[in-house]
Amino acid sequence: MASSEEDGTVEEKENNNKKRTKSTLATAWLTFYNIAMTAGWLVLAMAMTRFYIQKGTHKGLYRSIARTLKFFQTFALVEVGHCAIGIVRTSVIVTGVQVCSRIFMVWFITNSIRQIQSEESVILFLVVWTMTEIIRYSYYTFKLLNHLPYFIKWARYNLFIVLYPVGVIGELLTIYAALPFVRRSGMYSMRLPNKYNVSFDYYYCLIIVMLSYIPLFPQLYFHMLRQRRRMLHGEVIVEKDD
């Protein structure tokens, strides 16, 4: 009996040690990742500021930062993996939708259609994204380090009230500006007849994307408002099961 109890104790200790090791490694990786992403978006902010000071115009700004923007925004796909393997307790679907919608805006709209790259709406959502991501990744970094300044927490759960809607307006106006060019060029579209016997119209796809903001934006926005009440005012939010 004593031997079996000792074996059980040893096994339990080994399991606990493994869990602590995994937790330590996960925390180390997440800290590194968030520091890197904070630095990346700070580089973007400085590059945009420097360009505007030097040129005195926003025209050409997107092209000057496009490579850096595409790298850091695409690298955010790692966050979907974080959710999938459980080192971050966030919905894979919610994170996937948010990250992929950003990547779609960068690669399949702004980067693909040069005629819209100097639109004011592009600069609008870029400025909002940059501010949002610097605040968000800073928040996660300081939280992981157990040294979260209140002003970072305040910014995380207050500035989105304005930034989120403004960013959505910028994205929608950019997609709207792209529609005429997409329709004329027929980009990413497949017309019948073709050997696959499949028809796809990117123009109408973009319209559907715009319409999808109607149900999705309120859900995400009110979710953030609930999070704000919980984090800043200590309210207990009871989530209803679907």
Short mmCIF file of C-alpha atoms in Angstrom, two decimals:
data_model
loop_
_atom_site.label_atom_id
_atom_site.label_comp_id
_atom_site.label_asym_id
_atom_site.label_seq_id
_atom_site.Cartn_x
_atom_site.Cartn_y
_atom_site.Cartn_z
CA MET A 1 0.00 0.00 0.00
CA ALA A 2 2.76 2.41 0.93
CA SER A 3 4.58 1.65 -2.31
CA SER A 4 1.53 2.33 -4.48
CA GLU A 5 0.82 5.56 -2.61
CA GLU A 6 4.41 6.69 -3.11
CA ASP A 7 4.22 5.82 -6.81
CA GLY A 8 1.03 7.85 -7.09
CA THR A 9 2.62 10.80 -5.32
CA VAL A 10 5.68 10.71 -7.58
CA GLU A 11 3.49 10.51 -10.70
CA GLU A 12 1.38 13.43 -9.49
CA LYS A 13 4.50 15.50 -8.86
CA GLU A 14 5.82 14.69 -12.33
CA ASN A 15 2.51 15.74 -13.90
CA ASN A 16 2.51 18.98 -11.91
CA ASN A 17 6.10 19.70 -12.96
CA LYS A 18 5.19 19.09 -16.60
CA LYS A 19 2.22 21.44 -16.32
CA ARG A 20 4.38 24.13 -14.70
CA THR A 21 7.01 23.73 -17.42
CA LYS A 22 4.39 24.03 -20.17
CA SER A 23 2.86 27.04 -18.43
CA THR A 24 6.26 28.72 -18.10
CA LEU A 25 7.10 28.08 -21.75
CA ALA A 26 3.70 29.34 -22.88
CA THR A 27 4.06 32.51 -20.79
CA ALA A 28 7.59 33.11 -22.12
CA TRP A 29 6.44 32.68 -25.72
CA LEU A 30 3.36 34.90 -25.27
CA THR A 31 5.49 37.60 -23.63
CA PHE A 32 7.99 37.51 -26.50
CA TYR A 33 5.20 37.51 -29.09
CA ASN A 34 3.37 40.49 -27.57
CA ILE A 35 6.58 42.50 -27.15
CA ALA A 36 7.46 41.82 -30.80
CA MET A 37 4.00 42.82 -32.01
CA THR A 38 4.01 45.97 -29.87
CA ALA A 39 7.38 46.91 -31.38
CA GLY A 40 6.14 46.13 -34.89
CA TRP A 41 3.13 48.41 -34.64
CA LEU A 42 5.25 51.12 -33.01
CA VAL A 43 7.57 50.94 -36.03
CA LEU A 44 4.51 51.38 -38.26
CA ALA A 45 3.33 54.36 -36.22
CA MET A 46 6.73 56.04 -36.43
CA ALA A 47 7.00 55.33 -40.15
CA MET A 48 3.59 56.89 -40.84
CA THR A 49 4.37 59.91 -38.70
CA ARG A 50 7.76 60.43 -40.34
CA PHE A 51 6.29 60.08 -43.85
CA TYR A 52 3.58 62.67 -43.19
CA ILE A 53 6.04 65.13 -41.60
CA GLN A 54 8.45 64.80 -44.53
CA LYS A 55 5.92 64.73 -47.38
CA GLY A 56 3.10 66.79 -45.92
CA THR A 57 0.53 64.49 -47.54
CA HIS A 58 -0.95 61.04 -47.04
CA LYS A 59 -0.56 60.14 -50.72
CA GLY A 60 2.01 57.39 -51.06
CA LEU A 61 1.94 56.63 -47.33
CA TYR A 62 0.41 53.19 -47.73
CA ARG A 63 2.98 52.09 -50.26
CA SER A 64 5.80 53.21 -47.96
CA ILE A 65 4.63 50.98 -45.09
CA ALA A 66 2.95 48.17 -47.06
CA ARG A 67 5.66 45.54 -46.53
CA THR A 68 5.84 46.05 -42.76
CA LEU A 69 2.05 46.18 -42.45
CA LYS A 70 1.57 42.95 -44.41
CA PHE A 71 4.19 41.14 -42.33
CA PHE A 72 2.86 42.03 -38.88
CA GLN A 73 -0.82 41.76 -39.77
CA THR A 74 -0.32 38.36 -41.42
CA PHE A 75 1.84 37.16 -38.53
CA ALA A 76 -1.19 37.73 -36.28
CA LEU A 77 -2.53 34.41 -37.61
CA VAL A 78 -0.38 32.92 -34.85
CA GLU A 79 -3.07 34.14 -32.43
CA VAL A 80 -5.58 31.70 -33.93
CA GLY A 81 -3.08 28.95 -33.12
CA HIS A 82 -2.76 30.23 -29.56
CA CYS A 83 -6.52 29.80 -29.11
CA ALA A 84 -6.59 26.43 -30.85
CA ILE A 85 -3.96 24.85 -28.59
CA GLY A 86 -5.41 26.46 -25.47
CA ILE A 87 -2.60 28.73 -24.29
CA VAL A 88 -4.99 31.68 -24.68
CA ARG A 89 -8.57 31.36 -23.43
CA THR A 90 -10.35 33.05 -26.31
CA SER A 91 -12.74 31.72 -28.93
CA VAL A 92 -10.95 30.36 -32.00
CA ILE A 93 -13.87 31.50 -34.16
CA VAL A 94 -13.96 35.07 -32.84
CA THR A 95 -10.19 35.45 -33.08
CA GLY A 96 -10.15 33.84 -36.53
CA VAL A 97 -12.85 36.19 -37.86
CA GLN A 98 -11.09 39.28 -36.50
CA VAL A 99 -7.63 38.34 -37.76
CA CYS A 100 -8.78 37.04 -41.16
CA SER A 101 -10.93 40.13 -41.79
CA ARG A 102 -7.87 42.32 -41.25
CA ILE A 103 -5.75 40.13 -43.54
CA PHE A 104 -8.51 40.28 -46.16
CA MET A 105 -8.50 44.10 -45.97
CA VAL A 106 -4.73 44.23 -46.38
CA TRP A 107 -4.06 41.58 -49.04
CA PHE A 108 -7.24 41.34 -51.10
CA ILE A 109 -8.41 44.94 -51.09
CA THR A 110 -5.84 47.61 -50.27
CA ASN A 111 -2.76 45.80 -51.54
CA SER A 112 -4.51 44.43 -54.66
CA ILE A 113 -6.12 47.67 -55.83
CA ARG A 114 -3.46 50.38 -56.13
CA GLN A 115 -6.00 53.00 -57.21
CA ILE A 116 -7.48 53.16 -53.70
CA GLN A 117 -4.23 53.17 -51.71
CA SER A 118 -4.25 56.95 -51.35
CA GLU A 119 -7.87 57.15 -50.23
CA GLU A 120 -8.41 58.98 -46.95
CA SER A 121 -10.37 55.97 -45.70
CA VAL A 122 -7.27 53.77 -45.98
CA ILE A 123 -5.29 56.14 -43.79
CA LEU A 124 -8.25 56.29 -41.40
CA PHE A 125 -8.36 52.56 -40.71
CA LEU A 126 -4.55 52.32 -40.68
CA VAL A 127 -4.27 54.97 -37.95
CA VAL A 128 -7.04 53.28 -35.94
CA TRP A 129 -5.50 49.82 -36.34
CA THR A 130 -2.08 51.12 -35.30
CA MET A 131 -3.36 52.84 -32.17
CA THR A 132 -5.53 49.86 -31.26
CA GLU A 133 -2.77 47.30 -31.68
CA ILE A 134 -0.13 49.27 -29.78
CA ILE A 135 -2.56 49.55 -26.86
CA ARG A 136 -3.73 45.92 -27.11
CA TYR A 137 -0.31 44.28 -27.32
CA SER A 138 1.08 46.59 -24.63
CA TYR A 139 -1.80 45.57 -22.38
CA TYR A 140 -1.10 41.86 -22.89
CA THR A 141 2.64 42.34 -22.39
CA PHE A 142 2.35 44.20 -19.10
CA LYS A 143 -0.34 41.82 -17.88
CA LEU A 144 1.90 38.81 -18.57
CA LEU A 145 4.71 40.56 -16.69
CA ASN A 146 2.33 41.25 -13.76
CA HIS A 147 3.06 44.99 -13.98
CA LEU A 148 0.00 46.48 -15.67
CA PRO A 149 -0.08 50.31 -15.48
CA TYR A 150 -3.58 51.65 -14.96
CA PHE A 151 -3.38 54.03 -17.92
CA ILE A 152 -2.74 51.08 -20.27
CA LYS A 153 -5.74 49.25 -18.81
CA TRP A 154 -7.82 52.44 -19.06
CA ALA A 155 -6.79 52.97 -22.69
CA ARG A 156 -7.52 49.33 -23.57
CA TYR A 157 -11.08 49.52 -22.26
CA ASN A 158 -12.01 53.11 -23.14
CA LEU A 159 -10.44 54.21 -26.41
CA PHE A 160 -12.09 51.38 -28.37
CA ILE A 161 -15.43 53.16 -27.80
CA VAL A 162 -14.35 55.69 -30.43
CA LEU A 163 -11.63 53.79 -32.31
CA TYR A 164 -13.68 50.70 -33.14
CA PRO A 165 -16.54 52.50 -34.97
CA VAL A 166 -14.11 54.86 -36.72
CA GLY A 167 -12.03 51.91 -37.89
CA VAL A 168 -15.13 50.14 -39.22
CA ILE A 169 -16.13 53.30 -41.11
CA GLY A 170 -12.66 53.44 -42.66
CA GLU A 171 -12.82 49.79 -43.71
CA LEU A 172 -16.32 50.11 -45.21
CA LEU A 173 -15.44 53.28 -47.12
CA THR A 174 -12.32 51.57 -48.48
CA ILE A 175 -14.29 48.55 -49.70
CA TYR A 176 -16.87 50.90 -51.23
CA ALA A 177 -14.13 52.83 -53.03
CA ALA A 178 -12.78 49.54 -54.41
CA LEU A 179 -16.09 48.42 -55.94
CA PRO A 180 -15.88 50.37 -59.24
CA PHE A 181 -12.34 49.15 -59.93
CA VAL A 182 -13.28 45.56 -59.12
CA ARG A 183 -16.31 45.71 -61.40
CA ARG A 184 -14.37 47.14 -64.34
CA SER A 185 -11.38 44.81 -64.02
CA GLY A 186 -13.25 41.62 -63.09
CA MET A 187 -10.42 40.79 -60.67
CA TYR A 188 -10.63 37.52 -58.73
CA SER A 189 -13.83 36.68 -60.63
CA MET A 190 -14.68 33.58 -62.67
CA ARG A 191 -17.11 33.83 -65.56
CA LEU A 192 -19.02 31.05 -67.23
CA PRO A 193 -18.32 29.09 -69.28
CA ASN A 194 -15.11 27.65 -67.83
CA LYS A 195 -13.70 24.17 -67.35
CA TYR A 196 -14.68 24.11 -63.67
CA ASN A 197 -18.27 25.15 -64.45
CA VAL A 198 -18.15 27.54 -61.50
CA SER A 199 -19.07 31.21 -61.41
CA PHE A 200 -17.72 33.70 -58.86
CA ASP A 201 -18.06 37.48 -58.85
CA TYR A 202 -15.68 39.29 -56.50
CA TYR A 203 -17.73 42.49 -56.85
CA TYR A 204 -20.78 40.89 -55.22
CA CYS A 205 -18.51 39.12 -52.73
CA LEU A 206 -17.33 42.54 -51.49
CA ILE A 207 -20.92 43.72 -51.19
CA ILE A 208 -21.70 40.66 -49.04
CA VAL A 209 -18.61 41.41 -46.92
CA MET A 210 -19.89 44.96 -46.37
CA LEU A 211 -23.35 43.68 -45.40
CA SER A 212 -21.77 41.21 -42.94
CA TYR A 213 -20.66 44.18 -40.82
CA ILE A 214 -24.31 44.81 -39.94
CA PRO A 215 -24.72 41.72 -37.70
CA LEU A 216 -21.05 41.29 -36.71
CA PHE A 217 -20.10 44.81 -35.59
CA PRO A 218 -22.77 45.20 -32.87
CA GLN A 219 -21.96 41.77 -31.41
CA LEU A 220 -18.24 42.48 -31.10
CA TYR A 221 -18.79 46.06 -29.94
CA PHE A 222 -21.24 45.15 -27.17
CA HIS A 223 -18.97 42.28 -26.15
CA MET A 224 -16.19 44.82 -25.61
CA LEU A 225 -18.57 47.07 -23.65
CA ARG A 226 -19.39 44.14 -21.35
CA GLN A 227 -15.69 43.44 -20.94
CA ARG A 228 -15.16 47.12 -20.11
CA ARG A 229 -17.74 47.04 -17.31
CA ARG A 230 -16.18 43.88 -15.90
CA MET A 231 -12.56 45.05 -16.07
CA LEU A 232 -12.99 48.69 -15.01
CA HIS A 233 -16.00 48.53 -12.70
CA GLY A 234 -15.84 44.97 -11.41
CA GLU A 235 -19.30 44.02 -12.65
CA VAL A 236 -19.98 40.29 -12.93
CA ILE A 237 -21.25 39.58 -16.44
CA VAL A 238 -23.38 36.47 -16.79
CA GLU A 239 -23.12 35.10 -20.31
CA LYS A 240 -26.24 33.29 -21.49
CA ASP A 241 -25.76 29.90 -23.12
CA ASP A 242 -26.75 29.70 -26.77
#
